[in-house]
PDB file of C-alpha atoms in Angstrom:
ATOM      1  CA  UNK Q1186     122.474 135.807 119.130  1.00 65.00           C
ATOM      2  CA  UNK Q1187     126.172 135.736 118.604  1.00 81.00           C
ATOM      3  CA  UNK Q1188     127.100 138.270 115.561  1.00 93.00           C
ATOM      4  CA  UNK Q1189     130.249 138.431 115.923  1.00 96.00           C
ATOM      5  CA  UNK Q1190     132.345 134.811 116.458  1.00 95.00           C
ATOM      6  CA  UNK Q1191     136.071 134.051 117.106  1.00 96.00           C
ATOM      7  CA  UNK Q1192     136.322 130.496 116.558  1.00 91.00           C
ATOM      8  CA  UNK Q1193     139.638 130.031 118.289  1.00 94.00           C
ATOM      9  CA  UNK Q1194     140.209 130.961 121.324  1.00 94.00           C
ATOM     10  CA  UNK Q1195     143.752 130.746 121.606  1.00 96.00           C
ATOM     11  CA  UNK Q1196     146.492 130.879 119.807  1.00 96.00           C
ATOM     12  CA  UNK Q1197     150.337 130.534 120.740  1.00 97.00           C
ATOM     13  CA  UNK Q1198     153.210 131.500 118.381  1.00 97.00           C
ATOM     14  CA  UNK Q1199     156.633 131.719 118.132  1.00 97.00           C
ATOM     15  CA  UNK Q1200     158.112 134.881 118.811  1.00 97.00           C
ATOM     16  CA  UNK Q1201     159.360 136.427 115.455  1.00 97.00           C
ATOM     17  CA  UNK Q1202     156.199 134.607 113.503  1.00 97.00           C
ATOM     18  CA  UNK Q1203     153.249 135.588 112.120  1.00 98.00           C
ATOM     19  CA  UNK Q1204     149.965 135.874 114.301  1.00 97.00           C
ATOM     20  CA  UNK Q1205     146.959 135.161 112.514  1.00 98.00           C
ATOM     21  CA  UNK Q1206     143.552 135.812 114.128  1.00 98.00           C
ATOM     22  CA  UNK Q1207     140.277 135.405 112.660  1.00 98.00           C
ATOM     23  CA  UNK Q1208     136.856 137.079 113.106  1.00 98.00           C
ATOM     24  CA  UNK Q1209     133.615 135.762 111.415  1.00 98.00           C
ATOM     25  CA  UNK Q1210     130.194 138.071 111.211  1.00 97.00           C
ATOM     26  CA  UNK Q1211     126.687 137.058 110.450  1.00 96.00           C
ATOM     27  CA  UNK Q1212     124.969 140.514 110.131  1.00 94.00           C
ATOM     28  CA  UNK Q1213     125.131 142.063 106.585  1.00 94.00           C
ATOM     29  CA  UNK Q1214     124.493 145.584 107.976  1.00 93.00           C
ATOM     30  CA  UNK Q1215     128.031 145.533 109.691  1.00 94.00           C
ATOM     31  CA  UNK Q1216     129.953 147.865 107.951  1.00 92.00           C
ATOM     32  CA  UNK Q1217     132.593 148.809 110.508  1.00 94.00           C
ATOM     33  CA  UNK Q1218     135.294 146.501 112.305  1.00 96.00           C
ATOM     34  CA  UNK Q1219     137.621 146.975 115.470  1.00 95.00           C
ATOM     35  CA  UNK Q1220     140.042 145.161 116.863  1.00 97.00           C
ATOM     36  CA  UNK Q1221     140.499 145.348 120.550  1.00 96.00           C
ATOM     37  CA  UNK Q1222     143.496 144.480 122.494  1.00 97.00           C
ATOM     38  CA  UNK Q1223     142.823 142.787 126.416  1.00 94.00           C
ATOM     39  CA  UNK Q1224     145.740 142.765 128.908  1.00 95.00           C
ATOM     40  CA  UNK Q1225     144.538 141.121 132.055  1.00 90.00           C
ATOM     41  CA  UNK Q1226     142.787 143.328 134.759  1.00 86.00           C
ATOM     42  CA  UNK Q1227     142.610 146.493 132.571  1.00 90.00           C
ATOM     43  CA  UNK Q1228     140.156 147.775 129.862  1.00 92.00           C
ATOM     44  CA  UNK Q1229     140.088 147.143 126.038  1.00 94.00           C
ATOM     45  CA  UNK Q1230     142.485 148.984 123.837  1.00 94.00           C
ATOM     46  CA  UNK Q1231     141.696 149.907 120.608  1.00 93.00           C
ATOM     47  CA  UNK Q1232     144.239 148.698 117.850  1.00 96.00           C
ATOM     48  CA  UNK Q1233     143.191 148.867 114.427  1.00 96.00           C
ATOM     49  CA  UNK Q1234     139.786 149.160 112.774  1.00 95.00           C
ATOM     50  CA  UNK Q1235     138.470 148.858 108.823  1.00 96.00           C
ATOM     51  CA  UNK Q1236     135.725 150.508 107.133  1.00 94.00           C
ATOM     52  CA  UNK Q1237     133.844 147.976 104.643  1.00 94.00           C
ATOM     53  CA  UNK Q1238     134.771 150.365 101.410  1.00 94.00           C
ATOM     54  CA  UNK Q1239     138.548 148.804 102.099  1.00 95.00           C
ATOM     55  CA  UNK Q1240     139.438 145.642 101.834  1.00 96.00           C
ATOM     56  CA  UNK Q1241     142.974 145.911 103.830  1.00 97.00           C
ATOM     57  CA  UNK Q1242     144.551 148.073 106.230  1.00 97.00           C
ATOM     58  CA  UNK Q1243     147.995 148.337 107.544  1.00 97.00           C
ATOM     59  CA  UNK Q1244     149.350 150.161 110.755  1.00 96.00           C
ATOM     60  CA  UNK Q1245     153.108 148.990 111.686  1.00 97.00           C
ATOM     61  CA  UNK Q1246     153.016 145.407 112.574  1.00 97.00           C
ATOM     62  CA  UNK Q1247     149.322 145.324 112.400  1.00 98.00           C
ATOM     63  CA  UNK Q1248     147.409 144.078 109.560  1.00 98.00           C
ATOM     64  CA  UNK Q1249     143.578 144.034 108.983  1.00 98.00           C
ATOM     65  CA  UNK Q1250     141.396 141.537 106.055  1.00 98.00           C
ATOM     66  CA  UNK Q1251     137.804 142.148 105.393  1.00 98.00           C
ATOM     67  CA  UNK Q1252     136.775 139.574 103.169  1.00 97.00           C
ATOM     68  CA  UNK Q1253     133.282 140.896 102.829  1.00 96.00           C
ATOM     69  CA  UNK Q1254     131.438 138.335 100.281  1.00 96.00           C
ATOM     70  CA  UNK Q1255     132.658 135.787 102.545  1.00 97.00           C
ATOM     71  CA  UNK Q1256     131.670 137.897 105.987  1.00 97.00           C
ATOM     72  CA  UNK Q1257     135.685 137.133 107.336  1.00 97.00           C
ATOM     73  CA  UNK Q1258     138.012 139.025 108.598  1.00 97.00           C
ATOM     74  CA  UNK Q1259     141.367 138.876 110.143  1.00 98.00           C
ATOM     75  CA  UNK Q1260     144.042 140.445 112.163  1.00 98.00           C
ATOM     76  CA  UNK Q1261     147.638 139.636 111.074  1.00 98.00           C
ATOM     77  CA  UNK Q1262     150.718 140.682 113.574  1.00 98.00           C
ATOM     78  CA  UNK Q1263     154.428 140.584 112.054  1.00 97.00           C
ATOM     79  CA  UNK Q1264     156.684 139.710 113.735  1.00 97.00           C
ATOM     80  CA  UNK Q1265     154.934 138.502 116.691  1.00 98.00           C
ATOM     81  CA  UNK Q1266     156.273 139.950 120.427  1.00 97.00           C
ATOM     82  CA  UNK Q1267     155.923 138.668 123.519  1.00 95.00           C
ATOM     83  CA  UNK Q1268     154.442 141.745 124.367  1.00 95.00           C
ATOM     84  CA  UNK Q1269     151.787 140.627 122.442  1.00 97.00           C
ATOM     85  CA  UNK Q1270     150.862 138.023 124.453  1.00 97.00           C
ATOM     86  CA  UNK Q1271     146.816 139.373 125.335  1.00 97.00           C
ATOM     87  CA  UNK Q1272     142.906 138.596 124.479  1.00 96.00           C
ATOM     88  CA  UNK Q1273     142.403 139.899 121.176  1.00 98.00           C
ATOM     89  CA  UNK Q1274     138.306 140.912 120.511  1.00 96.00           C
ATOM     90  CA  UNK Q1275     136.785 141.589 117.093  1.00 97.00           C
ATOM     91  CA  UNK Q1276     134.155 143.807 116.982  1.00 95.00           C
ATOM     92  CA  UNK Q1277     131.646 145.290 114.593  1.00 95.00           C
ATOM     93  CA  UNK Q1278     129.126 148.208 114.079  1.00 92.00           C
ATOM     94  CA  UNK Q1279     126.187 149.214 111.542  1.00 90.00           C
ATOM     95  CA  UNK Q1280     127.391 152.908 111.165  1.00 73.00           C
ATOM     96  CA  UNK Q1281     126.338 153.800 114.456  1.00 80.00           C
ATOM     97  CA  UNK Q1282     128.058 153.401 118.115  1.00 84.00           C
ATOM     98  CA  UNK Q1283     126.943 149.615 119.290  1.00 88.00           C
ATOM     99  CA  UNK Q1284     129.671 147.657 119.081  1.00 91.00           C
ATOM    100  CA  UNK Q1285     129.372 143.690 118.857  1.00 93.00           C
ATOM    101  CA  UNK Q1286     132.279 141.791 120.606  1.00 94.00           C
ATOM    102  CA  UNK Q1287     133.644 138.277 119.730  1.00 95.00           C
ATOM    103  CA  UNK Q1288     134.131 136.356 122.738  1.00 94.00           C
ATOM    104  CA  UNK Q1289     137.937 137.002 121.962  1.00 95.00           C
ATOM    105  CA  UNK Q1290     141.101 134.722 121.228  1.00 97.00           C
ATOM    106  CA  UNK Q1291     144.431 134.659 123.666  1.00 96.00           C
ATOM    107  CA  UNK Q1292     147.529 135.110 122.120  1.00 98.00           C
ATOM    108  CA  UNK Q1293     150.452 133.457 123.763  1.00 98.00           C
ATOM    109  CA  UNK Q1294     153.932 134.573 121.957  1.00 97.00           C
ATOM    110  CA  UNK Q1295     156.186 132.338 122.919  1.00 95.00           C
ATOM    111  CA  UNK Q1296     159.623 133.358 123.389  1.00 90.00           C
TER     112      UNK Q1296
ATOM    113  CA  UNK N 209     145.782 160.345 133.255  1.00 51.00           C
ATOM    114  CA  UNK N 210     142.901 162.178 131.324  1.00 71.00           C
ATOM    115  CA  UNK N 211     141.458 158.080 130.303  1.00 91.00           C
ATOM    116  CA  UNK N 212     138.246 156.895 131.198  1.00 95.00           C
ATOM    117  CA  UNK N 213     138.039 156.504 135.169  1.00 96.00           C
ATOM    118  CA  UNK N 214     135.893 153.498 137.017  1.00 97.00           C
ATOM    119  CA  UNK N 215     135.482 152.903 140.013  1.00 96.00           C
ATOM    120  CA  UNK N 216     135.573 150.820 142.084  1.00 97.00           C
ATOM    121  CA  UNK N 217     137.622 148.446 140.559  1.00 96.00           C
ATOM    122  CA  UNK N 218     136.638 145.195 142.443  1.00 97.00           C
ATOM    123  CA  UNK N 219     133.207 145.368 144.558  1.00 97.00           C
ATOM    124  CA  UNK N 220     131.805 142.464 146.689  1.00 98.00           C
ATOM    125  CA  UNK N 221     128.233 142.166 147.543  1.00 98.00           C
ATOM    126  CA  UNK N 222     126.111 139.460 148.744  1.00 97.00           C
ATOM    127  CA  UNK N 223     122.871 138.391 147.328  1.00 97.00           C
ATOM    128  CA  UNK N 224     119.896 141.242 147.682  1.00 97.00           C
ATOM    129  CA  UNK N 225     122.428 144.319 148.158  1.00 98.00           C
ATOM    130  CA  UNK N 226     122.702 146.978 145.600  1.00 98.00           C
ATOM    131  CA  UNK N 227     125.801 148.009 143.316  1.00 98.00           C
ATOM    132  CA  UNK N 228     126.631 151.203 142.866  1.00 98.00           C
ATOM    133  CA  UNK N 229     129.390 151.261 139.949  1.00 98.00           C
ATOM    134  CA  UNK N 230     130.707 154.705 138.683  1.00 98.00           C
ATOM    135  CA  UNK N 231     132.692 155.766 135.518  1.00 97.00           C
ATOM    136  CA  UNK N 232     133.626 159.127 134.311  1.00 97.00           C
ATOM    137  CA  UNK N 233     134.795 159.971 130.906  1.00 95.00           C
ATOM    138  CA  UNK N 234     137.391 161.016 128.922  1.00 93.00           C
ATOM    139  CA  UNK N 235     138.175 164.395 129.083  1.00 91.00           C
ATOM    140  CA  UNK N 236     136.106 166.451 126.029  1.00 87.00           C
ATOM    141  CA  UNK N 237     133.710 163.468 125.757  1.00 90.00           C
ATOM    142  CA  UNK N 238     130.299 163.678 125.634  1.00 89.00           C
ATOM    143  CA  UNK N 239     129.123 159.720 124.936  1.00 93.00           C
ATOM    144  CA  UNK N 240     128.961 157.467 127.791  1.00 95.00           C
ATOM    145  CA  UNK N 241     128.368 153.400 126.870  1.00 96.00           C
ATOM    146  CA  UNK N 242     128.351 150.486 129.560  1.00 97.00           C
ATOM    147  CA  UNK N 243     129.368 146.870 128.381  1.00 97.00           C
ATOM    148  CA  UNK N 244     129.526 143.868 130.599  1.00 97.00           C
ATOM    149  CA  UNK N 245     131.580 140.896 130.187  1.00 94.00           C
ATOM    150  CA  UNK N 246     130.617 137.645 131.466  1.00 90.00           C
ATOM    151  CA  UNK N 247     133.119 134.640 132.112  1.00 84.00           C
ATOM    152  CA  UNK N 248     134.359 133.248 128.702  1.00 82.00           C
ATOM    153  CA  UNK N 249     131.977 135.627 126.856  1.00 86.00           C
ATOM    154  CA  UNK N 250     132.910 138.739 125.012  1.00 88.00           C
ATOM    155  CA  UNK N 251     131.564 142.457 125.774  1.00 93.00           C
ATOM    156  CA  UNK N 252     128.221 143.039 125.506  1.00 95.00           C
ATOM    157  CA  UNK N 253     126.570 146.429 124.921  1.00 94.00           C
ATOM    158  CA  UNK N 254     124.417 147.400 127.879  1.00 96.00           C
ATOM    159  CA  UNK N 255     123.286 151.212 127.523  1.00 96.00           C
ATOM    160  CA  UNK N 256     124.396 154.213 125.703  1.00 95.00           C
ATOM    161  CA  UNK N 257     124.289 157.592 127.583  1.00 95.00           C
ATOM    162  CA  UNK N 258     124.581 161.045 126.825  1.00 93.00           C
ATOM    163  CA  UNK N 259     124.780 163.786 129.680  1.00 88.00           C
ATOM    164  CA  UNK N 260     121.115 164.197 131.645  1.00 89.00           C
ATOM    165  CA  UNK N 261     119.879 161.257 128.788  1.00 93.00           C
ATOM    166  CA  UNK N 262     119.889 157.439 128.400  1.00 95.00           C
ATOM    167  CA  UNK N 263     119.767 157.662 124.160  1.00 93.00           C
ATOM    168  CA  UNK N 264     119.703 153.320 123.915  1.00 93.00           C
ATOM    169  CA  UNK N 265     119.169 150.996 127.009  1.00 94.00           C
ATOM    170  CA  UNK N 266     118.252 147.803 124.668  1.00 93.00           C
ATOM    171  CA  UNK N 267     121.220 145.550 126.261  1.00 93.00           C
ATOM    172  CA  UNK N 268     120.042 146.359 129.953  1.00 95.00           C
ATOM    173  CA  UNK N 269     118.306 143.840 131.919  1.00 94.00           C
ATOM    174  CA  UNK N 270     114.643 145.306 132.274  1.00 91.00           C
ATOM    175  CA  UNK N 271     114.209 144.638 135.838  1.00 94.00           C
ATOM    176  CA  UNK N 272     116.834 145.536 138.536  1.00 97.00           C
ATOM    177  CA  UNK N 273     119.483 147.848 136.214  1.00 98.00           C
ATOM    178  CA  UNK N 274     119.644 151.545 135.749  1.00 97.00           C
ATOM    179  CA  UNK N 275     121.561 154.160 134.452  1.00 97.00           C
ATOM    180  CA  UNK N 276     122.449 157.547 134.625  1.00 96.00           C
ATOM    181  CA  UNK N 277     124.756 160.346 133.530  1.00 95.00           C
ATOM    182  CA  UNK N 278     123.663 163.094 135.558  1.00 93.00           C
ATOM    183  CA  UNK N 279     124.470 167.281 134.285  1.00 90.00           C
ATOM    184  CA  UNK N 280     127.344 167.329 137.001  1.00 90.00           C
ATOM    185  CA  UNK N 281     129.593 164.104 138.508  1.00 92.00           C
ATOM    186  CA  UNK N 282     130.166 160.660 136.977  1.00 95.00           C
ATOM    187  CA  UNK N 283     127.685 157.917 135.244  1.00 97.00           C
ATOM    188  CA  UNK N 284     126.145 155.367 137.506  1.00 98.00           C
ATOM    189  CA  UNK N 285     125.631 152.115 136.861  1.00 98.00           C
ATOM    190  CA  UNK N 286     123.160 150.834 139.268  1.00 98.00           C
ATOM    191  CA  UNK N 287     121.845 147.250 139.943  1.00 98.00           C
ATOM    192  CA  UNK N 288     119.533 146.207 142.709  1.00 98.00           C
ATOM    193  CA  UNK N 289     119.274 143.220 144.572  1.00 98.00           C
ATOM    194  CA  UNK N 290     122.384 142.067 143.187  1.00 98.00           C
ATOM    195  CA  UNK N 291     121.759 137.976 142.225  1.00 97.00           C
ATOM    196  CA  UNK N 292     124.751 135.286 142.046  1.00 95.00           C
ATOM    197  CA  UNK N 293     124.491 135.836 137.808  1.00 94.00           C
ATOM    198  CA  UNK N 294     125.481 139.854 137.836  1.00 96.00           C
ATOM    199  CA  UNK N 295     129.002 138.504 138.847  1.00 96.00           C
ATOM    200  CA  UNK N 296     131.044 140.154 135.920  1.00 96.00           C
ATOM    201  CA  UNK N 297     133.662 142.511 134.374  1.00 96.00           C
ATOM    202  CA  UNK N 298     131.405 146.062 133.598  1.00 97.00           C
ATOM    203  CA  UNK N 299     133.620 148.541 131.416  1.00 97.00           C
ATOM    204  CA  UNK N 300     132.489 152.010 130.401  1.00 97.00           C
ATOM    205  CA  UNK N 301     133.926 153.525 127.600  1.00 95.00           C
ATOM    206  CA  UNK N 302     133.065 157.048 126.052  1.00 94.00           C
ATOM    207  CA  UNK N 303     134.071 158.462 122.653  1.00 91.00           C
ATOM    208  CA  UNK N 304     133.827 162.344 121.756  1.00 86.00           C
ATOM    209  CA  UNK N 305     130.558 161.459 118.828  1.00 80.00           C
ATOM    210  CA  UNK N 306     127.906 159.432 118.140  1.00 73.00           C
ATOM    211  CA  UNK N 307     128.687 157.597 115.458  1.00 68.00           C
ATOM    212  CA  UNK N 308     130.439 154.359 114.249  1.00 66.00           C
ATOM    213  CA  UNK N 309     134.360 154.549 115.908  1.00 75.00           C
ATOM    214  CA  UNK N 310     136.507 153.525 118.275  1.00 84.00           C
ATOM    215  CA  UNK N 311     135.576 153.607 121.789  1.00 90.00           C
ATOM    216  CA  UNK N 312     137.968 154.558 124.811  1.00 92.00           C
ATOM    217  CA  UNK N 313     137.570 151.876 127.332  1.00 95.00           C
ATOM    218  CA  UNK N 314     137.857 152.162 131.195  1.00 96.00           C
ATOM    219  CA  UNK N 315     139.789 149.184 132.933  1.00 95.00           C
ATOM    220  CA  UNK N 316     136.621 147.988 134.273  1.00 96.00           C
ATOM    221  CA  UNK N 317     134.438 146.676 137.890  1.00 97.00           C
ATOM    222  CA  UNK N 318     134.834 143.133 138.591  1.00 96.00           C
ATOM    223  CA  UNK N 319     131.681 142.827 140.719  1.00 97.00           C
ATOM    224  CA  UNK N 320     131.243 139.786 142.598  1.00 97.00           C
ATOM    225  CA  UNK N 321     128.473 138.641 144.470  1.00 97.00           C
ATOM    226  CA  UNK N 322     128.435 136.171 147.089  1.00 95.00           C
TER     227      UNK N 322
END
C-alpha cells in the first residue's frame, strides 16, 4: 500500500532553473512531511520538512508546498546546481516516528 | 564523525547463510529505526528500537528477521537463511525522541545474496 507516491521519477533541468518536484499522499492522518536528499552509495539527508498547520516553508534555495485539501505537496529548488543533481524522497508521518517514503525522483541539473 | 555508523557497508552471502548487519547511533541518541530499500522502491520502515526494547517491529518480515539494541554495543539487524529477495540497501537512522521529526540516516548495507 503505497502512501506516499512520486509520480516522476526523474527530472533534468537546466542549471540556473527552477526544480520542481512533486509528492502526492493518500493517508489523511499524515500531518508531517520530509524531504530527503539521496547521493549515490550514502544515506538519506534530511533537507526540509513542513508541519500540516503551514502551508509553505522556505530555507535558502529550498522551498516546500503542502496543498492539504488536495493531499500535494512539492519541493521547489532556485536556482538549480549541479550539485543538486541526487534522488530526492518525500516522506510523511502521523505525529509519531514512522516515516513513509516515496519511491523518490532523480534530479539531473544540467550544466 | 559523531553520524550514524553501519557496518558493513557491502555484505555478500549465498542462499541459507545468515546476515549479521550492525548500526550504531548518533551520539546522545536514544531511538534506533531500520528501513530497507528495495531496487526502484523507496524506504520502507522495518522496526523501531529503543535500548534493551524493540517498541514497533510491524514492517519486519515475521519469519527469518530480528532485531536488537542491546544495553551496551551497536543494534543488530539479523536475517537468517538469507533468500535471493533480501538483496537490498538497509539504512538505520536514529533521532534523539520519539516523536514525529527528522531522522539521521546511516549510509547504509547493500546486502547481496547470491
Amino acid at each position: 500500500d503505497q502512501q506516499v507516491k512520486q509520480n516522476s521519477p526523474s527530472l533534468s533541468v537546466q542549471e540556473g532553473r527552477i526544480s520542481i518536484l512533486n509528492c502526492d499522499y493518500t493517508n489523511s492522518m499524515f500531518d508531517y512531511f520530509l524531504w530527503y536528499k539521496k547521493y549515490p552509495a550514502e544515506g538519506p539527508t534530511f533537507l526540509i520538512s513542513i508541519s500540516s498547520i503551514k502551508d509553505k516553508n522556505e530555507d535558502g534555495r529550498f522551498t516546500v508546498f503542502l496543498n492539504k485539501s488536495a493531499k500535494h505537496l512539492s519541493l521547489h529548488i532556485v536556482p538549480s546546481q549541479p550539485g543538486d543533481s541526487a534522488v530526492y524522497f518525500c516522506a510523511a508521518s502521523a505525529n509519531d516516528y514512522k516515516l513513509s517514503f516515496g519511491a523518490g525522483t532523480t534530479v539531473t541539473v544540467r550544466a | 564523525n559523531a553520524g550514524v555508523m553501519q557496518n558493513p557497508r557491502h555484505l555478500v552471502r549465498r542462499r541459507g547463510q545468515e546476515a549479521r548487519l550492525r548500526c550504531s547511533p548518533m551520539k546522545g541518541h536514544s531511538h534506533v529505526y531500520w528501513y530497507r530499500q528495495l531496487p526502484e522502491e523507496g524506504l520502507k520502515f522495518m522496526v523501531y528500537l529503543q535500548k534493551e526494547n524493540i517498541i514497533d517491529e510491524s514492517g519486519m518480515p515475521k519469519e527469518r528477521f530480528s532485531a536488537e539494541f542491546p544495553k551496551e554495543g551497536p543494534s543488530i539487524l539479523r536475517i537468517q537463511q538469507v533468500v535471493r529477495g533480501d538483496s537490498a540497501a538497509y539504512f538505520c537512522a536514529s533521532s534523539p525522541g520519539s516523536g514525529a521529526g527528522e531522522l539521521f540516516f546511516g549510509e547504509g548495507s547493500r546486502l547481496t545474496v547470491l
